[in-house]
Amino acid sequence: MDKYLDALVELPDLLEHLAHIVMPGAHLGDGQPRSRDLTPAPVRLGPLDQVDFSFAELWKMESYFREVLNRHNFASTEHMVRRAVNGEEVGVQLVVTDDPDTLRTWTINLTGRLRAWWPDVVAHSAWPIYRDLMDVWAIRPMRQWPLEGRAPVAQRPRKCPECGAEVWADLQLDGVRCDTCRWERRAERWRPVAQAATELGRSRRSLEEWISVGGVTCIKRNGKRHVELGECEEWRDYLEAKRRRNLRLKAKYRPEVEAVETESGDWEIVLPELHSPVVG
C-alpha cells in the first residue's frame, strides 16, 4: 500500500482529531511579552483551517474521479461541502466542533470511494496532478498534526520526536521516517527569500504571495527573512497541480461551437443547448 492510500485510510481519524483540538484548553504561554488587552482566539484556527482545506480538496478529488470514471451509481455528496460566494469549495458544510462524528462519517464515505476505485484512480491520466495535490492536503498534515496514542513498533528503542514512540527511524536519502506515525524529517534548507526565489526559478513577488497566504513559513535569521526550500517546493507543486486540474476541468466542460450559414449568406455562431462532459 503506497503512502497516498495510507493517507486516505488515516484521514478520517486525522480530521476527527483536528476537530476535537480546535477548542483551546488553558492558554499555553510561549514566553513572549503579551499585551494585557490581547484576547486569545476562541478557537485554534490552525486545526480548523486544516480541516476545511483538507476536506474541500478530498471532496474535489472524489467528485472528479466519480465523474471521469463513470461511477454515477454513487450518491451525490453536494450536501457535504461549503462553498464561497464565487462557488468555490472551501470547507465542510457543518460546524466541526459541534459534530465531529458526522465529519468523520463523511470523510470515511469520500475516502472509502477513492480506495475502492484506487486501481482506476492511479491508472488515470489525471493522477499525477492529484498526487501532487495530496502531498499538501493529505501527506503534509499527517506530519504536521501527528495522531496521538499510536502503538509503538516492538524492539525499536529510539524515540520519535513527533509521536514519542520507541522506534528506529527508517533512513532516507534526505532525511528520516518514523515507522510508527510515518512522520518524515528532511534536512531543512533555509534560504533568504530572494535566494530561494532564484533557486526555485520564481519571482520574489511569487514567494511573497506564498508567504502571505500561509503556504510557506517565513522566519527571521540575522535580520533577513528566510523560507525553507522543501516547503516552497511542495507549495509550488501544489499550485501547479491545482492549475493543471482547473485547466482539465475547463476543457471538459467547454462547449463546442458551430458556425452555421444563414439564408442571407451570413455566418452565425451556434452554441449547443446541452453539453455532456467528455470522460477520460
PDB file of C-alpha atoms in Angstrom:
ATOM      1  CA  MET A   1       0.000   0.000   0.000  1.00  0.00           C
ATOM      2  CA  ASP A   2       1.579   3.335  -1.007  1.00  0.00           C
ATOM      3  CA  LYS A   3       1.695   6.416   1.169  1.00  0.00           C
ATOM      4  CA  TYR A   4      -1.215   8.081  -0.640  1.00  0.00           C
ATOM      5  CA  LEU A   5      -3.523   5.154   0.012  1.00  0.00           C
ATOM      6  CA  ASP A   6      -2.229   5.085   3.605  1.00  0.00           C
ATOM      7  CA  ALA A   7      -3.170   8.758   3.900  1.00  0.00           C
ATOM      8  CA  LEU A   8      -6.736   8.061   2.734  1.00  0.00           C
ATOM      9  CA  VAL A   9      -7.022   5.313   5.353  1.00  0.00           C
ATOM     10  CA  GLU A  10      -5.865   7.650   8.126  1.00  0.00           C
ATOM     11  CA  LEU A  11      -7.585  10.866   7.026  1.00  0.00           C
ATOM     12  CA  PRO A  12     -10.910  10.250   8.860  1.00  0.00           C
ATOM     13  CA  ASP A  13      -9.017   9.811  12.139  1.00  0.00           C
ATOM     14  CA  LEU A  14      -6.900  12.880  11.472  1.00  0.00           C
ATOM     15  CA  LEU A  15      -9.795  15.238  10.663  1.00  0.00           C
ATOM     16  CA  GLU A  16     -11.779  13.998  13.656  1.00  0.00           C
ATOM     17  CA  HIS A  17      -8.696  14.546  15.831  1.00  0.00           C
ATOM     18  CA  LEU A  18      -8.285  18.089  14.487  1.00  0.00           C
ATOM     19  CA  ALA A  19     -11.967  18.831  15.115  1.00  0.00           C
ATOM     20  CA  HIS A  20     -11.507  17.840  18.766  1.00  0.00           C
ATOM     21  CA  ILE A  21      -8.453  20.060  19.279  1.00  0.00           C
ATOM     22  CA  VAL A  22      -9.998  23.144  17.640  1.00  0.00           C
ATOM     23  CA  MET A  23     -11.346  24.265  21.009  1.00  0.00           C
ATOM     24  CA  PRO A  24      -8.386  25.501  23.098  1.00  0.00           C
ATOM     25  CA  GLY A  25      -7.812  24.495  26.683  1.00  0.00           C
ATOM     26  CA  ALA A  26      -5.750  26.566  29.085  1.00  0.00           C
ATOM     27  CA  HIS A  27      -3.693  29.225  27.348  1.00  0.00           C
ATOM     28  CA  LEU A  28      -0.177  27.979  26.691  1.00  0.00           C
ATOM     29  CA  GLY A  29       2.367  30.707  27.193  1.00  0.00           C
ATOM     30  CA  ASP A  30       5.225  30.954  24.742  1.00  0.00           C
ATOM     31  CA  GLY A  31       7.452  33.154  26.862  1.00  0.00           C
ATOM     32  CA  GLN A  32       6.871  36.207  24.686  1.00  0.00           C
ATOM     33  CA  PRO A  33       5.613  39.547  26.063  1.00  0.00           C
ATOM     34  CA  ARG A  34       1.865  39.914  25.553  1.00  0.00           C
ATOM     35  CA  SER A  35      -0.450  42.891  25.806  1.00  0.00           C
ATOM     36  CA  ARG A  36      -2.966  42.778  28.655  1.00  0.00           C
ATOM     37  CA  ASP A  37      -5.629  43.812  26.164  1.00  0.00           C
ATOM     38  CA  LEU A  38      -4.897  40.871  23.864  1.00  0.00           C
ATOM     39  CA  THR A  39      -7.752  38.374  23.971  1.00  0.00           C
ATOM     40  CA  PRO A  40      -6.943  34.815  22.860  1.00  0.00           C
ATOM     41  CA  ALA A  41      -8.908  33.487  19.906  1.00  0.00           C
ATOM     42  CA  PRO A  42     -11.963  31.438  20.996  1.00  0.00           C
ATOM     43  CA  VAL A  43     -10.804  28.555  18.787  1.00  0.00           C
ATOM     44  CA  ARG A  44      -7.494  27.291  17.451  1.00  0.00           C
ATOM     45  CA  LEU A  45      -7.584  28.474  13.865  1.00  0.00           C
ATOM     46  CA  GLY A  46      -4.772  26.222  12.616  1.00  0.00           C
ATOM     47  CA  PRO A  47      -6.641  22.917  13.064  1.00  0.00           C
ATOM     48  CA  LEU A  48      -9.915  24.480  11.885  1.00  0.00           C
ATOM     49  CA  ASP A  49      -8.355  25.791   8.678  1.00  0.00           C
ATOM     50  CA  GLN A  50      -6.678  22.432   8.085  1.00  0.00           C
ATOM     51  CA  VAL A  51      -9.989  20.565   8.409  1.00  0.00           C
ATOM     52  CA  ASP A  52     -11.689  22.859   5.896  1.00  0.00           C
ATOM     53  CA  PHE A  53      -8.785  22.788   3.444  1.00  0.00           C
ATOM     54  CA  SER A  54      -8.230  19.027   3.519  1.00  0.00           C
ATOM     55  CA  PHE A  55     -11.938  18.192   3.376  1.00  0.00           C
ATOM     56  CA  ALA A  56     -12.580  20.538   0.435  1.00  0.00           C
ATOM     57  CA  GLU A  57      -9.666  19.045  -1.524  1.00  0.00           C
ATOM     58  CA  LEU A  58     -10.802  15.495  -0.703  1.00  0.00           C
ATOM     59  CA  TRP A  59     -14.315  16.368  -1.882  1.00  0.00           C
ATOM     60  CA  LYS A  60     -12.979  17.771  -5.171  1.00  0.00           C
ATOM     61  CA  MET A  61     -10.905  14.653  -5.775  1.00  0.00           C
ATOM     62  CA  GLU A  62     -13.811  12.271  -5.124  1.00  0.00           C
ATOM     63  CA  SER A  63     -16.154  14.376  -7.253  1.00  0.00           C
ATOM     64  CA  TYR A  64     -13.708  14.457 -10.158  1.00  0.00           C
ATOM     65  CA  PHE A  65     -12.973  10.737 -10.248  1.00  0.00           C
ATOM     66  CA  ARG A  66     -16.636   9.830  -9.714  1.00  0.00           C
ATOM     67  CA  GLU A  67     -17.318  11.750 -12.934  1.00  0.00           C
ATOM     68  CA  VAL A  68     -14.398  10.654 -15.103  1.00  0.00           C
ATOM     69  CA  LEU A  69     -14.590   7.003 -14.021  1.00  0.00           C
ATOM     70  CA  ASN A  70     -18.361   6.910 -14.684  1.00  0.00           C
ATOM     71  CA  ARG A  71     -19.254   5.974 -11.112  1.00  0.00           C
ATOM     72  CA  HIS A  72     -22.656   7.652 -11.457  1.00  0.00           C
ATOM     73  CA  ASN A  73     -24.363   4.983  -9.355  1.00  0.00           C
ATOM     74  CA  PHE A  74     -22.766   6.554  -6.259  1.00  0.00           C
ATOM     75  CA  ALA A  75     -24.893   9.159  -4.470  1.00  0.00           C
ATOM     76  CA  SER A  76     -24.133  12.864  -4.754  1.00  0.00           C
ATOM     77  CA  THR A  77     -22.012  14.419  -1.992  1.00  0.00           C
ATOM     78  CA  GLU A  78     -23.009  18.029  -2.694  1.00  0.00           C
ATOM     79  CA  HIS A  79     -24.568  18.384   0.774  1.00  0.00           C
ATOM     80  CA  MET A  80     -21.172  17.821   2.411  1.00  0.00           C
ATOM     81  CA  VAL A  81     -19.283  20.819   1.055  1.00  0.00           C
ATOM     82  CA  ARG A  82     -19.448  24.527   1.855  1.00  0.00           C
ATOM     83  CA  ARG A  83     -18.976  26.983  -0.984  1.00  0.00           C
ATOM     84  CA  ALA A  84     -17.742  30.560  -1.157  1.00  0.00           C
ATOM     85  CA  VAL A  85     -19.722  33.319  -2.891  1.00  0.00           C
ATOM     86  CA  ASN A  86     -17.893  32.566  -6.149  1.00  0.00           C
ATOM     87  CA  GLY A  87     -18.914  28.901  -5.956  1.00  0.00           C
ATOM     88  CA  GLU A  88     -15.511  27.518  -4.980  1.00  0.00           C
ATOM     89  CA  GLU A  89     -15.484  24.658  -2.488  1.00  0.00           C
ATOM     90  CA  VAL A  90     -13.885  25.963   0.708  1.00  0.00           C
ATOM     91  CA  GLY A  91     -14.713  23.546   3.503  1.00  0.00           C
ATOM     92  CA  VAL A  92     -17.047  21.147   5.229  1.00  0.00           C
ATOM     93  CA  GLN A  93     -20.752  22.028   5.472  1.00  0.00           C
ATOM     94  CA  LEU A  94     -21.115  21.782   9.234  1.00  0.00           C
ATOM     95  CA  VAL A  95     -19.724  23.176  12.478  1.00  0.00           C
ATOM     96  CA  VAL A  96     -16.947  20.665  13.076  1.00  0.00           C
ATOM     97  CA  THR A  97     -16.688  21.431  16.792  1.00  0.00           C
ATOM     98  CA  ASP A  98     -20.380  20.547  17.254  1.00  0.00           C
ATOM     99  CA  ASP A  99     -20.476  17.420  15.122  1.00  0.00           C
ATOM    100  CA  PRO A 100     -17.077  15.719  14.690  1.00  0.00           C
ATOM    101  CA  ASP A 101     -18.836  12.348  14.289  1.00  0.00           C
ATOM    102  CA  THR A 102     -20.560  13.482  11.087  1.00  0.00           C
ATOM    103  CA  LEU A 103     -17.278  14.921   9.836  1.00  0.00           C
ATOM    104  CA  ARG A 104     -15.694  11.509  10.375  1.00  0.00           C
ATOM    105  CA  THR A 105     -18.594   9.706   8.653  1.00  0.00           C
ATOM    106  CA  TRP A 106     -18.439  11.981   5.607  1.00  0.00           C
ATOM    107  CA  THR A 107     -14.669  11.614   5.380  1.00  0.00           C
ATOM    108  CA  ILE A 108     -14.950   7.814   5.578  1.00  0.00           C
ATOM    109  CA  ASN A 109     -17.553   7.972   2.804  1.00  0.00           C
ATOM    110  CA  LEU A 110     -15.325  10.018   0.479  1.00  0.00           C
ATOM    111  CA  THR A 111     -12.072   8.197   1.211  1.00  0.00           C
ATOM    112  CA  GLY A 112     -13.811   4.819   1.023  1.00  0.00           C
ATOM    113  CA  ARG A 113     -14.955   5.539  -2.514  1.00  0.00           C
ATOM    114  CA  LEU A 114     -11.479   6.581  -3.632  1.00  0.00           C
ATOM    115  CA  ARG A 115      -9.954   3.489  -2.018  1.00  0.00           C
ATOM    116  CA  ALA A 116     -12.477   1.267  -3.812  1.00  0.00           C
ATOM    117  CA  TRP A 117     -11.621   2.933  -7.134  1.00  0.00           C
ATOM    118  CA  TRP A 118      -7.884   3.107  -6.382  1.00  0.00           C
ATOM    119  CA  PRO A 119      -6.545   0.933  -9.254  1.00  0.00           C
ATOM    120  CA  ASP A 120      -8.509   3.054 -11.735  1.00  0.00           C
ATOM    121  CA  VAL A 121      -7.562   6.302  -9.982  1.00  0.00           C
ATOM    122  CA  VAL A 122      -3.797   5.712 -10.184  1.00  0.00           C
ATOM    123  CA  ALA A 123      -4.089   4.493 -13.783  1.00  0.00           C
ATOM    124  CA  HIS A 124      -5.904   7.661 -14.882  1.00  0.00           C
ATOM    125  CA  SER A 125      -4.002  10.376 -16.738  1.00  0.00           C
ATOM    126  CA  ALA A 126      -5.024  12.958 -14.106  1.00  0.00           C
ATOM    127  CA  TRP A 127      -3.483  11.002 -11.206  1.00  0.00           C
ATOM    128  CA  PRO A 128      -0.097  12.841 -11.263  1.00  0.00           C
ATOM    129  CA  ILE A 129      -1.994  16.111 -10.751  1.00  0.00           C
ATOM    130  CA  TYR A 130      -3.984  14.783  -7.803  1.00  0.00           C
ATOM    131  CA  ARG A 131      -0.904  13.071  -6.362  1.00  0.00           C
ATOM    132  CA  ASP A 132       0.857  16.447  -6.151  1.00  0.00           C
ATOM    133  CA  LEU A 133      -2.257  17.970  -4.586  1.00  0.00           C
ATOM    134  CA  MET A 134      -2.386  15.181  -1.988  1.00  0.00           C
ATOM    135  CA  ASP A 135       1.189  15.962  -0.944  1.00  0.00           C
ATOM    136  CA  VAL A 136      -0.120  19.235   0.514  1.00  0.00           C
ATOM    137  CA  TRP A 137      -3.643  18.437   1.764  1.00  0.00           C
ATOM    138  CA  ALA A 138      -3.106  14.836   2.937  1.00  0.00           C
ATOM    139  CA  ILE A 139       0.577  13.939   3.371  1.00  0.00           C
ATOM    140  CA  ARG A 140       1.811  17.173   4.962  1.00  0.00           C
ATOM    141  CA  PRO A 141      -0.959  17.311   7.634  1.00  0.00           C
ATOM    142  CA  MET A 142      -0.041  13.778   8.709  1.00  0.00           C
ATOM    143  CA  ARG A 143       3.400  15.117   9.594  1.00  0.00           C
ATOM    144  CA  GLN A 144       2.195  18.432  10.998  1.00  0.00           C
ATOM    145  CA  TRP A 145      -0.617  17.046  13.175  1.00  0.00           C
ATOM    146  CA  PRO A 146       0.513  13.540  14.257  1.00  0.00           C
ATOM    147  CA  LEU A 147      -2.183  11.437  15.826  1.00  0.00           C
ATOM    148  CA  GLU A 148      -1.728  10.601  19.488  1.00  0.00           C
ATOM    149  CA  GLY A 149      -1.774   7.186  21.076  1.00  0.00           C
ATOM    150  CA  ARG A 150      -0.218   5.174  18.268  1.00  0.00           C
ATOM    151  CA  ALA A 151       1.172   1.812  19.324  1.00  0.00           C
ATOM    152  CA  PRO A 152       4.977   1.630  19.242  1.00  0.00           C
ATOM    153  CA  VAL A 153       6.745  -0.839  16.992  1.00  0.00           C
ATOM    154  CA  ALA A 154       8.325  -3.634  19.048  1.00  0.00           C
ATOM    155  CA  GLN A 155      12.089  -3.742  19.680  1.00  0.00           C
ATOM    156  CA  ARG A 156      12.915  -0.413  18.082  1.00  0.00           C
ATOM    157  CA  PRO A 157      14.268   1.560  21.005  1.00  0.00           C
ATOM    158  CA  ARG A 158      14.645   5.045  19.585  1.00  0.00           C
ATOM    159  CA  LYS A 159      12.226   7.816  20.459  1.00  0.00           C
ATOM    160  CA  CYS A 160      10.449   9.588  17.609  1.00  0.00           C
ATOM    161  CA  PRO A 161      10.485  13.381  18.219  1.00  0.00           C
ATOM    162  CA  GLU A 162       6.887  13.635  16.985  1.00  0.00           C
ATOM    163  CA  CYS A 163       4.827  10.744  18.366  1.00  0.00           C
ATOM    164  CA  GLY A 164       7.159   9.676  21.191  1.00  0.00           C
ATOM    165  CA  ALA A 165       7.060   6.027  20.158  1.00  0.00           C
ATOM    166  CA  GLU A 166      10.212   3.961  20.698  1.00  0.00           C
ATOM    167  CA  VAL A 167      11.208   3.210  17.116  1.00  0.00           C
ATOM    168  CA  TRP A 168      14.171   3.214  14.806  1.00  0.00           C
ATOM    169  CA  ALA A 169      13.841   5.805  12.092  1.00  0.00           C
ATOM    170  CA  ASP A 170      13.993   4.494   8.545  1.00  0.00           C
ATOM    171  CA  LEU A 171      16.856   6.342   6.924  1.00  0.00           C
ATOM    172  CA  GLN A 172      16.086   8.120   3.670  1.00  0.00           C
ATOM    173  CA  LEU A 173      18.470   9.860   1.308  1.00  0.00           C
ATOM    174  CA  ASP A 174      17.478  13.321   2.506  1.00  0.00           C
ATOM    175  CA  GLY A 175      16.058  12.666   5.960  1.00  0.00           C
ATOM    176  CA  VAL A 176      14.429  10.114   8.273  1.00  0.00           C
ATOM    177  CA  ARG A 177      10.990   8.499   8.581  1.00  0.00           C
ATOM    178  CA  CYS A 178       9.278   7.118  11.692  1.00  0.00           C
ATOM    179  CA  ASP A 179       7.795   3.648  11.169  1.00  0.00           C
ATOM    180  CA  THR A 180       5.030   4.241  13.701  1.00  0.00           C
ATOM    181  CA  CYS A 181       3.499   7.638  12.892  1.00  0.00           C
ATOM    182  CA  ARG A 182       5.056   7.948   9.403  1.00  0.00           C
ATOM    183  CA  TRP A 183       6.461  11.320  10.392  1.00  0.00           C
ATOM    184  CA  GLU A 184       9.175  12.383   7.983  1.00  0.00           C
ATOM    185  CA  ARG A 185      12.014  14.759   8.628  1.00  0.00           C
ATOM    186  CA  ARG A 186      14.046  16.037   5.748  1.00  0.00           C
ATOM    187  CA  ALA A 187      17.212  18.031   6.041  1.00  0.00           C
ATOM    188  CA  GLU A 188      15.996  21.629   6.210  1.00  0.00           C
ATOM    189  CA  ARG A 189      17.348  24.071   3.664  1.00  0.00           C
ATOM    190  CA  TRP A 190      16.645  27.596   4.832  1.00  0.00           C
ATOM    191  CA  ARG A 191      17.374  30.381   2.358  1.00  0.00           C
ATOM    192  CA  PRO A 192      16.818  34.142   2.274  1.00  0.00           C
ATOM    193  CA  VAL A 193      13.641  34.933   0.330  1.00  0.00           C
ATOM    194  CA  ALA A 194      15.497  36.422  -2.644  1.00  0.00           C
ATOM    195  CA  GLN A 195      17.919  33.480  -2.868  1.00  0.00           C
ATOM    196  CA  ALA A 196      15.096  30.957  -2.545  1.00  0.00           C
ATOM    197  CA  ALA A 197      13.235  32.659  -5.383  1.00  0.00           C
ATOM    198  CA  THR A 198      16.335  32.360  -7.572  1.00  0.00           C
ATOM    199  CA  GLU A 199      16.889  28.672  -6.744  1.00  0.00           C
ATOM    200  CA  LEU A 200      13.229  27.885  -7.394  1.00  0.00           C
ATOM    201  CA  GLY A 201      13.141  29.846 -10.631  1.00  0.00           C
ATOM    202  CA  ARG A 202      10.321  32.067  -9.356  1.00  0.00           C
ATOM    203  CA  SER A 203       9.999  35.788  -8.796  1.00  0.00           C
ATOM    204  CA  ARG A 204      10.398  37.233  -5.335  1.00  0.00           C
ATOM    205  CA  ARG A 205       6.843  38.527  -5.635  1.00  0.00           C
ATOM    206  CA  SER A 206       5.607  34.940  -6.026  1.00  0.00           C
ATOM    207  CA  LEU A 207       7.325  33.888  -2.814  1.00  0.00           C
ATOM    208  CA  GLU A 208       5.899  36.909  -1.004  1.00  0.00           C
ATOM    209  CA  GLU A 209       2.419  35.798  -2.116  1.00  0.00           C
ATOM    210  CA  TRP A 210       3.077  32.250  -0.891  1.00  0.00           C
ATOM    211  CA  ILE A 211       4.110  33.648   2.489  1.00  0.00           C
ATOM    212  CA  SER A 212       1.100  35.985   2.712  1.00  0.00           C
ATOM    213  CA  VAL A 213      -1.443  33.176   2.171  1.00  0.00           C
ATOM    214  CA  GLY A 214       0.289  30.869   4.652  1.00  0.00           C
ATOM    215  CA  GLY A 215       1.530  28.392   2.066  1.00  0.00           C
ATOM    216  CA  VAL A 216       5.095  28.577   3.349  1.00  0.00           C
ATOM    217  CA  THR A 217       6.628  29.549   6.674  1.00  0.00           C
ATOM    218  CA  CYS A 218       8.867  32.592   6.960  1.00  0.00           C
ATOM    219  CA  ILE A 219      11.330  33.160   9.816  1.00  0.00           C
ATOM    220  CA  LYS A 220      13.909  35.840  10.563  1.00  0.00           C
ATOM    221  CA  ARG A 221      17.592  34.991  10.790  1.00  0.00           C
ATOM    222  CA  ASN A 222      20.365  37.538  11.117  1.00  0.00           C
ATOM    223  CA  GLY A 223      17.987  40.312  10.160  1.00  0.00           C
ATOM    224  CA  LYS A 224      16.824  38.579   6.965  1.00  0.00           C
ATOM    225  CA  ARG A 225      13.638  36.682   6.250  1.00  0.00           C
ATOM    226  CA  HIS A 226      14.194  33.025   5.365  1.00  0.00           C
ATOM    227  CA  VAL A 227      11.987  30.294   3.882  1.00  0.00           C
ATOM    228  CA  GLU A 228      12.549  26.532   3.746  1.00  0.00           C
ATOM    229  CA  LEU A 229      13.153  25.237   0.224  1.00  0.00           C
ATOM    230  CA  GLY A 230      11.436  21.881   0.721  1.00  0.00           C
ATOM    231  CA  GLU A 231       8.243  23.564   1.896  1.00  0.00           C
ATOM    232  CA  CYS A 232       8.442  26.014  -1.018  1.00  0.00           C
ATOM    233  CA  GLU A 233       8.827  23.126  -3.466  1.00  0.00           C
ATOM    234  CA  GLU A 234       5.768  21.388  -2.001  1.00  0.00           C
ATOM    235  CA  TRP A 235       3.680  24.553  -2.272  1.00  0.00           C
ATOM    236  CA  ARG A 236       4.923  25.251  -5.810  1.00  0.00           C
ATOM    237  CA  ASP A 237       3.988  21.727  -6.892  1.00  0.00           C
ATOM    238  CA  TYR A 238       0.585  22.086  -5.213  1.00  0.00           C
ATOM    239  CA  LEU A 239      -0.180  25.334  -7.051  1.00  0.00           C
ATOM    240  CA  GLU A 240       0.947  23.850 -10.365  1.00  0.00           C
ATOM    241  CA  ALA A 241      -1.190  20.752  -9.824  1.00  0.00           C
ATOM    242  CA  LYS A 242      -4.153  22.953  -8.909  1.00  0.00           C
ATOM    243  CA  ARG A 243      -3.663  24.994 -12.091  1.00  0.00           C
ATOM    244  CA  ARG A 244      -3.484  21.838 -14.220  1.00  0.00           C
ATOM    245  CA  ARG A 245      -6.582  20.434 -12.544  1.00  0.00           C
ATOM    246  CA  ASN A 246      -8.520  23.629 -13.284  1.00  0.00           C
ATOM    247  CA  LEU A 247      -7.402  23.541 -16.921  1.00  0.00           C
ATOM    248  CA  ARG A 248      -8.631  19.957 -17.255  1.00  0.00           C
ATOM    249  CA  LEU A 249     -11.980  20.858 -15.734  1.00  0.00           C
ATOM    250  CA  LYS A 250     -12.401  23.850 -18.042  1.00  0.00           C
ATOM    251  CA  ALA A 251     -11.548  21.719 -21.063  1.00  0.00           C
ATOM    252  CA  LYS A 252     -14.061  19.041 -20.030  1.00  0.00           C
ATOM    253  CA  TYR A 253     -16.950  21.481 -19.768  1.00  0.00           C
ATOM    254  CA  ARG A 254     -16.098  23.890 -22.582  1.00  0.00           C
ATOM    255  CA  PRO A 255     -18.986  23.826 -25.125  1.00  0.00           C
ATOM    256  CA  GLU A 256     -18.151  23.121 -28.738  1.00  0.00           C
ATOM    257  CA  VAL A 257     -19.297  25.958 -31.013  1.00  0.00           C
ATOM    258  CA  GLU A 258     -20.545  25.569 -34.542  1.00  0.00           C
ATOM    259  CA  ALA A 259     -20.577  28.081 -37.409  1.00  0.00           C
ATOM    260  CA  VAL A 260     -23.806  27.968 -39.446  1.00  0.00           C
ATOM    261  CA  GLU A 261     -24.510  29.821 -42.694  1.00  0.00           C
ATOM    262  CA  THR A 262     -27.847  31.653 -42.660  1.00  0.00           C
ATOM    263  CA  GLU A 263     -30.241  32.169 -45.569  1.00  0.00           C
ATOM    264  CA  SER A 264     -28.873  35.691 -46.045  1.00  0.00           C
ATOM    265  CA  GLY A 265     -25.382  34.317 -46.572  1.00  0.00           C
ATOM    266  CA  ASP A 266     -24.080  35.471 -43.209  1.00  0.00           C
ATOM    267  CA  TRP A 267     -22.433  33.201 -40.660  1.00  0.00           C
ATOM    268  CA  GLU A 268     -23.503  32.913 -37.068  1.00  0.00           C
ATOM    269  CA  ILE A 269     -22.046  31.034 -34.112  1.00  0.00           C
ATOM    270  CA  VAL A 270     -24.356  28.451 -32.547  1.00  0.00           C
ATOM    271  CA  LEU A 271     -23.801  27.131 -29.018  1.00  0.00           C
ATOM    272  CA  PRO A 272     -25.245  23.741 -28.104  1.00  0.00           C
ATOM    273  CA  GLU A 273     -28.056  23.845 -25.569  1.00  0.00           C
ATOM    274  CA  LEU A 274     -26.612  20.969 -23.583  1.00  0.00           C
ATOM    275  CA  HIS A 275     -23.023  19.799 -23.499  1.00  0.00           C
ATOM    276  CA  SER A 276     -22.078  16.470 -21.991  1.00  0.00           C
ATOM    277  CA  PRO A 277     -18.602  16.403 -20.432  1.00  0.00           C
ATOM    278  CA  VAL A 278     -16.018  14.271 -22.146  1.00  0.00           C
ATOM    279  CA  VAL A 279     -14.990  11.345 -19.967  1.00  0.00           C
ATOM    280  CA  GLY A 280     -11.333  10.345 -19.828  1.00  0.00           C
TER     281      GLY A 280
END
